[in-house]
PDB file of C-alpha atoms and ligand atoms in Angstrom:
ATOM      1  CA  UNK A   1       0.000   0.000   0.000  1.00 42.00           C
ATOM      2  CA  UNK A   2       2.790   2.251   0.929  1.00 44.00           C
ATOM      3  CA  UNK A   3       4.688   1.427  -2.485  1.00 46.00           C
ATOM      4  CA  UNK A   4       1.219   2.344  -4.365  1.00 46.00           C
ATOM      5  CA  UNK A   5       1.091   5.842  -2.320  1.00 47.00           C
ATOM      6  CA  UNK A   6       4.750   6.509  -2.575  1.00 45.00           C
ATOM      7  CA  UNK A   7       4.407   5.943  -6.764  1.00 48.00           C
ATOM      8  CA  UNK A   8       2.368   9.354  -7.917  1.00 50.00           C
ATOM      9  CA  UNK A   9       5.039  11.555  -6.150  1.00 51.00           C
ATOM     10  CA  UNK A  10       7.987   9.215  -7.798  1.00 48.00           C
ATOM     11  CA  UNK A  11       6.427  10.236 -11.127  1.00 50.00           C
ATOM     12  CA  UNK A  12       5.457  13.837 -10.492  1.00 48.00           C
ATOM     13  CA  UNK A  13       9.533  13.969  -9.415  1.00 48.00           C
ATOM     14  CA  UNK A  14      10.471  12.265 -12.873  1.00 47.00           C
ATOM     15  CA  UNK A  15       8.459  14.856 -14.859  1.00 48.00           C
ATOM     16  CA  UNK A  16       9.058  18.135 -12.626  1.00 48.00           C
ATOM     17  CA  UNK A  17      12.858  17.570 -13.351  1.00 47.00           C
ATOM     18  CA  UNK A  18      13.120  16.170 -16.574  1.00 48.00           C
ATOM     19  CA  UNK A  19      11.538  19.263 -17.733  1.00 50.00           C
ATOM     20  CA  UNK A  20      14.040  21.365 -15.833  1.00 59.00           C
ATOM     21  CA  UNK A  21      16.770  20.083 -17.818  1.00 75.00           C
ATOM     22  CA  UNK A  22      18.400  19.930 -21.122  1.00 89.00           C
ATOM     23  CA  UNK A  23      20.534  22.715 -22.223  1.00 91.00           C
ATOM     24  CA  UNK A  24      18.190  25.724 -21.630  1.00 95.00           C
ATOM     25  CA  UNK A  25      17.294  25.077 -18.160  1.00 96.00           C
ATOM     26  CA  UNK A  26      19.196  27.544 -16.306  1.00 96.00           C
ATOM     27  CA  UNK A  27      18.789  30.255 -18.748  1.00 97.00           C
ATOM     28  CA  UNK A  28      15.529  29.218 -18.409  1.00 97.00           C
ATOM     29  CA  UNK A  29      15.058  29.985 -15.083  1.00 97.00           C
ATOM     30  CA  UNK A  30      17.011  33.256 -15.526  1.00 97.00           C
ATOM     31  CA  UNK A  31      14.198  34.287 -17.991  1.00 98.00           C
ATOM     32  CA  UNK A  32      11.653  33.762 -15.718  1.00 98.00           C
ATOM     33  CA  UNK A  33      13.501  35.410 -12.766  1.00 98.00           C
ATOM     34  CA  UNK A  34      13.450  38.558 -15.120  1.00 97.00           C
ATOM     35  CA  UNK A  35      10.303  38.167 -16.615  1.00 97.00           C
ATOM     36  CA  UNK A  36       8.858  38.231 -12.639  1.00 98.00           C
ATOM     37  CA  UNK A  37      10.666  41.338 -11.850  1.00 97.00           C
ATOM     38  CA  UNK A  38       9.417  43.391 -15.152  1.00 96.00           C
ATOM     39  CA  UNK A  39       5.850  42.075 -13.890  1.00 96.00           C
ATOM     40  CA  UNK A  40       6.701  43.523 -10.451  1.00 95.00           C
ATOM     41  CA  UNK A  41       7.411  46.877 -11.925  1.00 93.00           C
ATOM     42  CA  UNK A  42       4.473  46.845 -14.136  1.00 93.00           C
ATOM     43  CA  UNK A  43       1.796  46.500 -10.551  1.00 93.00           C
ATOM     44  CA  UNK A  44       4.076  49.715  -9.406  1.00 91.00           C
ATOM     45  CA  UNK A  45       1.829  52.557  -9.291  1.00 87.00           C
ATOM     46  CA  UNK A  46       2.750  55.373  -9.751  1.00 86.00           C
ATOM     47  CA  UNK A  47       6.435  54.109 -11.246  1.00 85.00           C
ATOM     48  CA  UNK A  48       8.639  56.417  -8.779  1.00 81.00           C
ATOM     49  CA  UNK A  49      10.180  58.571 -11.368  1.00 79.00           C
ATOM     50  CA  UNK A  50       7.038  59.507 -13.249  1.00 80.00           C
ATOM     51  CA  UNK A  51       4.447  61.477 -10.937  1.00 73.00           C
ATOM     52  CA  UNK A  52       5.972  64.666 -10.066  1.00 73.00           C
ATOM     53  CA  UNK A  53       3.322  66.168  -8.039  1.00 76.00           C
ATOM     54  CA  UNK A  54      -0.744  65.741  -7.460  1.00 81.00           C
ATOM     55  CA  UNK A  55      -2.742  62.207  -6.386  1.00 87.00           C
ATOM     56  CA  UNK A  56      -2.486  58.767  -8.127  1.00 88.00           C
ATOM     57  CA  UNK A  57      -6.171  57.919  -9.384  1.00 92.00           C
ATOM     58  CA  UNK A  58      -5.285  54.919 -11.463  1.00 92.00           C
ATOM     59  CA  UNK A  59      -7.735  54.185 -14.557  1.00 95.00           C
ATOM     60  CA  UNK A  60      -9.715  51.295 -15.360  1.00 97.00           C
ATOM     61  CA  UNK A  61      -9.311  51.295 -19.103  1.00 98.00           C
ATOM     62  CA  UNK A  62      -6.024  49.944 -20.435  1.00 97.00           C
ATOM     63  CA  UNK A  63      -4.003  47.377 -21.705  1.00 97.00           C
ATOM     64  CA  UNK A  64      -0.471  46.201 -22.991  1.00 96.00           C
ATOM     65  CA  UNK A  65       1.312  48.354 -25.832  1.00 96.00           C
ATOM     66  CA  UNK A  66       1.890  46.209 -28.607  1.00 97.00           C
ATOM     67  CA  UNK A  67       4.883  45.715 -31.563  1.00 98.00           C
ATOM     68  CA  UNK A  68       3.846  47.647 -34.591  1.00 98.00           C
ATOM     69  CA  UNK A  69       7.103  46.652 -37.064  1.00 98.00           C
ATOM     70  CA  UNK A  70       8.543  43.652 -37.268  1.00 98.00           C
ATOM     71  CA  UNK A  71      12.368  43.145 -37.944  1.00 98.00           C
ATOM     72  CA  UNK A  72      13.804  40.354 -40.167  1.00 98.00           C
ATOM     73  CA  UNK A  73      17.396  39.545 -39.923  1.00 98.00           C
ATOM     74  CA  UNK A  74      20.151  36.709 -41.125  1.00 98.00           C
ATOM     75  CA  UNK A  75      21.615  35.482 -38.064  1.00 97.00           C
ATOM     76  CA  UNK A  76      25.508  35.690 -39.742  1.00 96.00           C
ATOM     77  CA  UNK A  77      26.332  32.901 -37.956  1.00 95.00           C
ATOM     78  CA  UNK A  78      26.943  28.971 -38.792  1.00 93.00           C
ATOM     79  CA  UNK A  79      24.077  26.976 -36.864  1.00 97.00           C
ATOM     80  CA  UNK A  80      20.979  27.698 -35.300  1.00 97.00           C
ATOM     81  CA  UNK A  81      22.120  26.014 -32.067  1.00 97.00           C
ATOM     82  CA  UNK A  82      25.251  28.774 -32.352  1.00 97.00           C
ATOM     83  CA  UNK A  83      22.813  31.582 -32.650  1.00 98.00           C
ATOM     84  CA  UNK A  84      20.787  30.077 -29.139  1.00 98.00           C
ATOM     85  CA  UNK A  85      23.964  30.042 -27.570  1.00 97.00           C
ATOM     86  CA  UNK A  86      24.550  33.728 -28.590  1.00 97.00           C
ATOM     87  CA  UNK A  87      21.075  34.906 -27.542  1.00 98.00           C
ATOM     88  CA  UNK A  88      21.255  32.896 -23.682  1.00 98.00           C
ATOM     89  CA  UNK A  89      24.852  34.331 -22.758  1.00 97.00           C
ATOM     90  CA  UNK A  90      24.423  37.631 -20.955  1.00 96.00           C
ATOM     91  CA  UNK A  91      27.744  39.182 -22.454  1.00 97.00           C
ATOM     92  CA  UNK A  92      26.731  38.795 -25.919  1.00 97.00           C
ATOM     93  CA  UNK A  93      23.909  42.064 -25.403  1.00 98.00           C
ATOM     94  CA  UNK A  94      21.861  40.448 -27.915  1.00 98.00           C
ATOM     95  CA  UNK A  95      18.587  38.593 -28.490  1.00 98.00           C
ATOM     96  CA  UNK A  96      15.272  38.353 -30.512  1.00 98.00           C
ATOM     97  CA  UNK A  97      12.066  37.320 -30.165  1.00 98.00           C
ATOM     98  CA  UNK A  98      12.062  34.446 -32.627  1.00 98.00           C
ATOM     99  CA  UNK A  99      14.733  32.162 -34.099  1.00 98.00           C
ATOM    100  CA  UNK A 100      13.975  30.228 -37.381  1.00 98.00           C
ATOM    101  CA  UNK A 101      16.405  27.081 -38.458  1.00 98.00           C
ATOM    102  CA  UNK A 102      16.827  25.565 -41.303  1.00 98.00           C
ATOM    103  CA  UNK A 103      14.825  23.008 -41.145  1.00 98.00           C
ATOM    104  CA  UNK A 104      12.050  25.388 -40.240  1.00 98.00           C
ATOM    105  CA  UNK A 105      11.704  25.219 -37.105  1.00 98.00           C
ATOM    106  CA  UNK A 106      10.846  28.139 -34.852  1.00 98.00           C
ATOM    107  CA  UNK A 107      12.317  28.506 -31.559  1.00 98.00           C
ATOM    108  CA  UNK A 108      10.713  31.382 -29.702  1.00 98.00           C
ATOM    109  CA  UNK A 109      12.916  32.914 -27.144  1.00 98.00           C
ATOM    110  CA  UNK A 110      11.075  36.252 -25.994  1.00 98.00           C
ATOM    111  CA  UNK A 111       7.146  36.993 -25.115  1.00 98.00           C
ATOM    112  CA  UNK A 112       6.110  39.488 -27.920  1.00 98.00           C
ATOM    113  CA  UNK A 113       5.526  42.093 -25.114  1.00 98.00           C
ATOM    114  CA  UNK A 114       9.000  42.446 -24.115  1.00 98.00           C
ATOM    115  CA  UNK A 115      11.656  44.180 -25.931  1.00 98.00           C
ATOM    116  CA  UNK A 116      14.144  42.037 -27.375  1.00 98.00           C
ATOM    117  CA  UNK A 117      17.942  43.782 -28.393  1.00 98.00           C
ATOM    118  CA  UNK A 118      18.164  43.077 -31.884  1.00 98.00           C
ATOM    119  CA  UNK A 119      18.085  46.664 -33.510  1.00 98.00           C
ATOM    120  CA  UNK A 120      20.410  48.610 -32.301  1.00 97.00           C
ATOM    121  CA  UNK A 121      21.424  51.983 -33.207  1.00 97.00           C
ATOM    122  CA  UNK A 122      18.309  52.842 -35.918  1.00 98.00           C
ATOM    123  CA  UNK A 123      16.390  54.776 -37.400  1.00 98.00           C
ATOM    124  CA  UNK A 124      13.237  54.718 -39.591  1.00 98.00           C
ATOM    125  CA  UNK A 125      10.917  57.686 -40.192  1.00 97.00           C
ATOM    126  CA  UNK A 126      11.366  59.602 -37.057  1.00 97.00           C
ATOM    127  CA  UNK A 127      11.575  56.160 -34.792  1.00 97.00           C
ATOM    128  CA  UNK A 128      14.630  56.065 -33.254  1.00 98.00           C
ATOM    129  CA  UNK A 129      13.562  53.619 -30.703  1.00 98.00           C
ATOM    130  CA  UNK A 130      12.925  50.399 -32.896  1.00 98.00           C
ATOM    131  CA  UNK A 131      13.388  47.789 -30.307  1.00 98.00           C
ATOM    132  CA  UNK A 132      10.785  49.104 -28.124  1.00 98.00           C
ATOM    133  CA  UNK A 133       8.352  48.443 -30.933  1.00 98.00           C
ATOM    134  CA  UNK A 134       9.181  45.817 -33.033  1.00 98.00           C
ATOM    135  CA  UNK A 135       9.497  42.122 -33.039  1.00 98.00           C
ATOM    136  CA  UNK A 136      13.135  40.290 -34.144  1.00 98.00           C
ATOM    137  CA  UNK A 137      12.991  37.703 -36.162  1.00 98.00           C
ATOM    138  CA  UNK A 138      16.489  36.080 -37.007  1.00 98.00           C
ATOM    139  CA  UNK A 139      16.483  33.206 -39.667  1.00 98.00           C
ATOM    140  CA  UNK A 140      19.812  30.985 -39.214  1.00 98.00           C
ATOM    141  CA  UNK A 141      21.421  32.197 -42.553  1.00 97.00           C
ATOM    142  CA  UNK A 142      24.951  33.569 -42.411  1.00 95.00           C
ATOM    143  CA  UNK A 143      24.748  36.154 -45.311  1.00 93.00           C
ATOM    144  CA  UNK A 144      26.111  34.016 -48.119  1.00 93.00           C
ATOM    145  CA  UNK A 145      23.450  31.653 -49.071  1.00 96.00           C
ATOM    146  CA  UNK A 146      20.060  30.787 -50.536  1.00 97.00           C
ATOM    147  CA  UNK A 147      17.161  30.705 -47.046  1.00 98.00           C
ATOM    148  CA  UNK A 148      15.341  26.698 -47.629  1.00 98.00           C
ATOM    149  CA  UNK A 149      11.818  26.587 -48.346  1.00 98.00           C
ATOM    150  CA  UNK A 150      11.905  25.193 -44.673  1.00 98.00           C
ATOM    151  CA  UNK A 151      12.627  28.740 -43.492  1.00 98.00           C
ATOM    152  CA  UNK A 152      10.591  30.745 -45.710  1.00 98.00           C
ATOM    153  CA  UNK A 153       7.295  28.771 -45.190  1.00 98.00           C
ATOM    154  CA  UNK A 154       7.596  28.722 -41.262  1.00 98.00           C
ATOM    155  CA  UNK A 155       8.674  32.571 -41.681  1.00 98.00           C
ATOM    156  CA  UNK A 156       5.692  33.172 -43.613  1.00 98.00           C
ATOM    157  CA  UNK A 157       3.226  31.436 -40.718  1.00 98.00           C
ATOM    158  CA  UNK A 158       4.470  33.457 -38.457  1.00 98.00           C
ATOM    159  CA  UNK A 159       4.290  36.863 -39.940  1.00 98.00           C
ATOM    160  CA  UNK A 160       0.959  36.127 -40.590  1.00 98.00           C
ATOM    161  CA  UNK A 161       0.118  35.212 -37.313  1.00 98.00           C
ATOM    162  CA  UNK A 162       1.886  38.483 -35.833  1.00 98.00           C
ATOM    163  CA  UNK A 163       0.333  40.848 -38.540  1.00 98.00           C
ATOM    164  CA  UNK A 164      -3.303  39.571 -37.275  1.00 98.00           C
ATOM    165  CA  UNK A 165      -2.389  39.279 -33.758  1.00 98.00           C
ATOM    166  CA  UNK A 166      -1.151  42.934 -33.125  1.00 98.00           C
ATOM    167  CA  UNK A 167      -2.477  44.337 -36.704  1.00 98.00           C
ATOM    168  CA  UNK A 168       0.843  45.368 -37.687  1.00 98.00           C
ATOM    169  CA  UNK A 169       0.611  47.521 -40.939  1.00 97.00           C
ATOM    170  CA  UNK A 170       1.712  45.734 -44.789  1.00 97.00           C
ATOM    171  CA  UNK A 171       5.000  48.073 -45.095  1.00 97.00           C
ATOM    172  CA  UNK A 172       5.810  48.221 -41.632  1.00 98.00           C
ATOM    173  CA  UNK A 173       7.553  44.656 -42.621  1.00 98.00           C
ATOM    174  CA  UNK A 174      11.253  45.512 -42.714  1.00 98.00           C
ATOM    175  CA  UNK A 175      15.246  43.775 -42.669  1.00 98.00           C
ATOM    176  CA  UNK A 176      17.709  44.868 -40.206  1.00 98.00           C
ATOM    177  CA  UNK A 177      19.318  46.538 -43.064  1.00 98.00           C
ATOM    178  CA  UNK A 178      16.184  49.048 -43.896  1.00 98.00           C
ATOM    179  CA  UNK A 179      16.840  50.707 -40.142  1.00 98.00           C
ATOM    180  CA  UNK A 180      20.447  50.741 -40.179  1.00 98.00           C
ATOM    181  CA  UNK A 181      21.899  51.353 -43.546  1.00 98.00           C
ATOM    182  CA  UNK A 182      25.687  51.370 -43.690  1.00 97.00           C
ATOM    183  CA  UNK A 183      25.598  49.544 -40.421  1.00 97.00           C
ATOM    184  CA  UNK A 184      24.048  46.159 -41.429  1.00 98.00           C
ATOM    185  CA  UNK A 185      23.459  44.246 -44.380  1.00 97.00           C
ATOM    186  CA  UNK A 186      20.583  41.840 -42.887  1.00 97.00           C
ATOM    187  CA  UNK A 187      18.834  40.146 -44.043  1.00 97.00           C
ATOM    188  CA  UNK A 188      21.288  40.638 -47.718  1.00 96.00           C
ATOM    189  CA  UNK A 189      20.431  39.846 -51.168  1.00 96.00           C
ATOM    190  CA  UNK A 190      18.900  36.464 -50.847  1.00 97.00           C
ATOM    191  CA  UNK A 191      16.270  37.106 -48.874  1.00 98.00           C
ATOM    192  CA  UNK A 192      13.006  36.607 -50.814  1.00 98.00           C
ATOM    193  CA  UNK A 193      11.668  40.234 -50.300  1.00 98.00           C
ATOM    194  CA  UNK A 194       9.109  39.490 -53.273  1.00 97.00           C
ATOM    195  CA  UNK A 195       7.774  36.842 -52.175  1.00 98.00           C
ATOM    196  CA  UNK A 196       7.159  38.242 -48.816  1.00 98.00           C
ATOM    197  CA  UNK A 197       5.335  40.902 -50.416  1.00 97.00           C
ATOM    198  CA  UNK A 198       3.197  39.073 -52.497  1.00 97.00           C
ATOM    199  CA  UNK A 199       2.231  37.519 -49.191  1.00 98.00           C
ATOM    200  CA  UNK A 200       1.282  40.953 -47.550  1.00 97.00           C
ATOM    201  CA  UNK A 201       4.291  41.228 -45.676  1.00 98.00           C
ATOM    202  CA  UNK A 202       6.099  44.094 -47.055  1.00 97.00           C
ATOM    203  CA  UNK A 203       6.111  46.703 -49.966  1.00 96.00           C
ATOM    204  CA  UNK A 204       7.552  45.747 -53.390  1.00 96.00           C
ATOM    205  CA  UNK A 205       7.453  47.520 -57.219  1.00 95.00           C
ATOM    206  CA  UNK A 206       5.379  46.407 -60.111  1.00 90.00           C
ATOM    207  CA  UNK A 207       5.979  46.349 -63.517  1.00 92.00           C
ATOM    208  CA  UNK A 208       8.019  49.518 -64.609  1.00 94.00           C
ATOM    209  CA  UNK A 209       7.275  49.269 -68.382  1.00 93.00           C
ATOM    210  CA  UNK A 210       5.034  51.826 -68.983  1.00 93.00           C
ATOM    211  CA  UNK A 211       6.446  54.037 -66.091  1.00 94.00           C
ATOM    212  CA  UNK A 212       7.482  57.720 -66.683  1.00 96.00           C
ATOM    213  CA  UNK A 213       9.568  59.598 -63.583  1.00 97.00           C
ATOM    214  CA  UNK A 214       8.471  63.253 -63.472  1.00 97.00           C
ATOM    215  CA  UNK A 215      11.541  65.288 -64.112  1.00 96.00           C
ATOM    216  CA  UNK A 216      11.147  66.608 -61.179  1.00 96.00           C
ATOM    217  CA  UNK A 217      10.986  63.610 -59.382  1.00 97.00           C
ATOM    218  CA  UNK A 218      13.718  64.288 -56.049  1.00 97.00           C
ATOM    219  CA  UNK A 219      14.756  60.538 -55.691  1.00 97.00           C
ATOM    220  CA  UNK A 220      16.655  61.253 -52.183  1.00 97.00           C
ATOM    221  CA  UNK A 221      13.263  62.543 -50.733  1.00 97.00           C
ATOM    222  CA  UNK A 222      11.403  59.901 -52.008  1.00 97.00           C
ATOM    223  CA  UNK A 223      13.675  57.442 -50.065  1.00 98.00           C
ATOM    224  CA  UNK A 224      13.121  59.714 -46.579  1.00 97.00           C
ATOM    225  CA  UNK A 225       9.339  59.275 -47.096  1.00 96.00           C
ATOM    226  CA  UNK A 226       9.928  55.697 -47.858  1.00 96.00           C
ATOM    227  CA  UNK A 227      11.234  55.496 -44.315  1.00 97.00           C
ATOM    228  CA  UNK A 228      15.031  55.590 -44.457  1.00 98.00           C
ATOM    229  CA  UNK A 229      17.340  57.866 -42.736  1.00 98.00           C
ATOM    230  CA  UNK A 230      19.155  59.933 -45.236  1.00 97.00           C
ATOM    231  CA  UNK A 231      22.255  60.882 -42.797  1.00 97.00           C
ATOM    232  CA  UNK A 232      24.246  58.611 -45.191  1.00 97.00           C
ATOM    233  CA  UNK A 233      22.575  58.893 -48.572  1.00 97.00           C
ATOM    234  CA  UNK A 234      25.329  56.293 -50.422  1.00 98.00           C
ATOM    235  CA  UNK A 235      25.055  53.830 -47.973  1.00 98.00           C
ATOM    236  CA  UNK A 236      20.911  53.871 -48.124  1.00 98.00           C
ATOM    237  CA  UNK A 237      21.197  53.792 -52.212  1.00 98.00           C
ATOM    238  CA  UNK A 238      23.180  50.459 -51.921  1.00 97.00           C
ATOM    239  CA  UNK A 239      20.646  49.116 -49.170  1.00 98.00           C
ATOM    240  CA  UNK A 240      17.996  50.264 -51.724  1.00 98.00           C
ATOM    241  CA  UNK A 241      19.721  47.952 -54.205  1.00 97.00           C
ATOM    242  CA  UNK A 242      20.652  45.558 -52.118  1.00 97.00           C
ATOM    243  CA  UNK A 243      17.048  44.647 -51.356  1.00 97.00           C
ATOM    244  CA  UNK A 244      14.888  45.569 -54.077  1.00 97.00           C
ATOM    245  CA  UNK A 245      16.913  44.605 -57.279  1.00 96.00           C
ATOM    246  CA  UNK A 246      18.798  41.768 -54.652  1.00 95.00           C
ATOM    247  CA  UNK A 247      22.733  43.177 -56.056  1.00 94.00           C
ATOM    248  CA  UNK A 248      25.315  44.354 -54.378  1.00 92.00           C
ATOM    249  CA  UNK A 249      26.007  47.536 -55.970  1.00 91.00           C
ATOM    250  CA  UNK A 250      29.349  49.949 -54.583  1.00 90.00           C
ATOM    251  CA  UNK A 251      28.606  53.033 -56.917  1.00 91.00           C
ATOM    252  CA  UNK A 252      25.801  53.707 -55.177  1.00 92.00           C
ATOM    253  CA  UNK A 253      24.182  55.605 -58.230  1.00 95.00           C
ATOM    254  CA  UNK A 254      20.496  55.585 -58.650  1.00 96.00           C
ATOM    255  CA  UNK A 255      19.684  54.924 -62.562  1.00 96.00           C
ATOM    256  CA  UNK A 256      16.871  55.652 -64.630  1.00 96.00           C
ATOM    257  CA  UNK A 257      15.498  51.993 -63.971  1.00 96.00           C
ATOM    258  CA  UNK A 258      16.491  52.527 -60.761  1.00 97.00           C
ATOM    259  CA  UNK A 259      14.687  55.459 -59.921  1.00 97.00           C
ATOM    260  CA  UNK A 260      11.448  53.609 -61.873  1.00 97.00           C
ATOM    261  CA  UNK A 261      11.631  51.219 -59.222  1.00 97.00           C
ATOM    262  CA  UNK A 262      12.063  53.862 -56.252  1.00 97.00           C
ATOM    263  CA  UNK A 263       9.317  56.217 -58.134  1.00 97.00           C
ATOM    264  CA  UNK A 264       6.524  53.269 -58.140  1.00 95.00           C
ATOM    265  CA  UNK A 265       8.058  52.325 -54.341  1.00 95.00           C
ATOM    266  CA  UNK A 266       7.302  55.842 -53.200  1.00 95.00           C
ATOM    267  CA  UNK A 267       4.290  56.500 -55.235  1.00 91.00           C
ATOM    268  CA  UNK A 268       2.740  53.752 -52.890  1.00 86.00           C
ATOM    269  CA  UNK A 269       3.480  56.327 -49.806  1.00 78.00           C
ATOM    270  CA  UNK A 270       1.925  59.262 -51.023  1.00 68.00           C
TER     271      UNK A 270
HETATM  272 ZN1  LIG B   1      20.489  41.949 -37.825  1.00 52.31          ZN
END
């Protein structure tokens, strides 16, 4: 009888620590040590620094702000299990909210409320604070070679889960690159921008047959409403390249079929 008594609590032991292992388990528990004291500071009321005189009357109407862009990236490095690594070690500084591998699968390493530290110094439109409201995706890809359908299908089930889940805008889509021209390169010419944008994740040109420039079309402006941030002007053409004609272009001059594309971009904007 004992033995039949003592069994539940044998298997309830087996279970409660098997799950506590594996590789992950202590960052793991880090996470959640975190994630308690955010929650901690989210009951404070009023936060100490932000009520500078007059009563607290809290309201009853509220929720959570929510990601509005979300940032695609190559991970530049040679494994997904490399790029884990990275994102649990406290000295690397770095993380994101989703990892894809190879063989499509998606690890997901941050809630989508919290702000994950894969931006970085950016910039696009007058947000300068990017990893407050985006979501980082990094696909295990290390610059140099083709993404696998794997990748791109799981990508594209979870962009369409995010865009519906926090009703993040078509063009508010964007690579690592877009946000810090000069900087990064991410998610590089492979990346199947087209096909992202066929999917409703994105902006991308049409046909440029039949299109005519206006002569007094200012291309550099164009690219500012677009979204970039024109501090470096060379270094945003070859971005501009880099993603929507998928070349790697040093000259960093915008030709007539160049500025078709940018024209029918911007024209989209207006
Ligand atoms: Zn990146």
């Amino acid at each position: 009888m004992k033995k039949i008594l003592f069994f539940p609590s044998v298997i309830f032991f087996i279970i409660f620590f098997s799950c506590n292992r594996g590789p992950y388990a202590s960052t793991n528990k880090t996470y959640k040590k975190q994630a308690k004291q955010f929650a901690k500071l989210i009951e404070t009321a009023p936060l100490k620094d932000s009520l500078v005189t007059g009563s607290w009357v809290g309201t009853t109407n509220f929720n959570l702000r929510k990601p509005n862009f979300v940032i695609i990236h190559h991970t530049a490095q040679n494994s997904c299990e490399q790029t884990l690594k990275t994102f649990t070690t406290a000295k690397s500084q770095v993380s994101a909210h989703y990892v894809i591998c190879k063989d499509g699968t998606i690890h997901h390493m941050l809630n989508d409320y919290l702000r994950a530290w894969q931006a970085g110094v950016s910039k696009w439109g007058n947000n300068t604070d990017i990893n407050s409201s985006s979501i980082g995706i990094e696909i295990d890809n290390n610059g140099f070679e083709p993404f696998t359908d794997e990748q791109v299908s799981s990508l594209l089930t979870l962009l369409a889960t995010l865009k519906k889940a926090y009703g993040i805008p078509t063009a508010n889509f964007i690579g690592h690159e877009d946000i810090a021209p000069g900087r990064k390169v991410d998610p590089n010419v492979y990346f199947p921008w087209r096909k992202l944008a066929d999917s409703g994740f994105g902006i991308w040109w049409s046909d440029t047959t039949n299109v005519t420039v206006p002569v007094d079309f200012n291309s550099l402006q164009a690219l500012r409403i677009v979204g970039y941030d024109m501090k470096d002007s060379a270094a945003v053409i070859r971005t501009f390249k880099r993603k929507y004609e998928q070349v790697e272009d040093k000259s960093a001059i915008l030709t007539d079929a160049d500025k078709k594309i940018l024209y029918t971009l911007y024209t989209s904007f207006r």
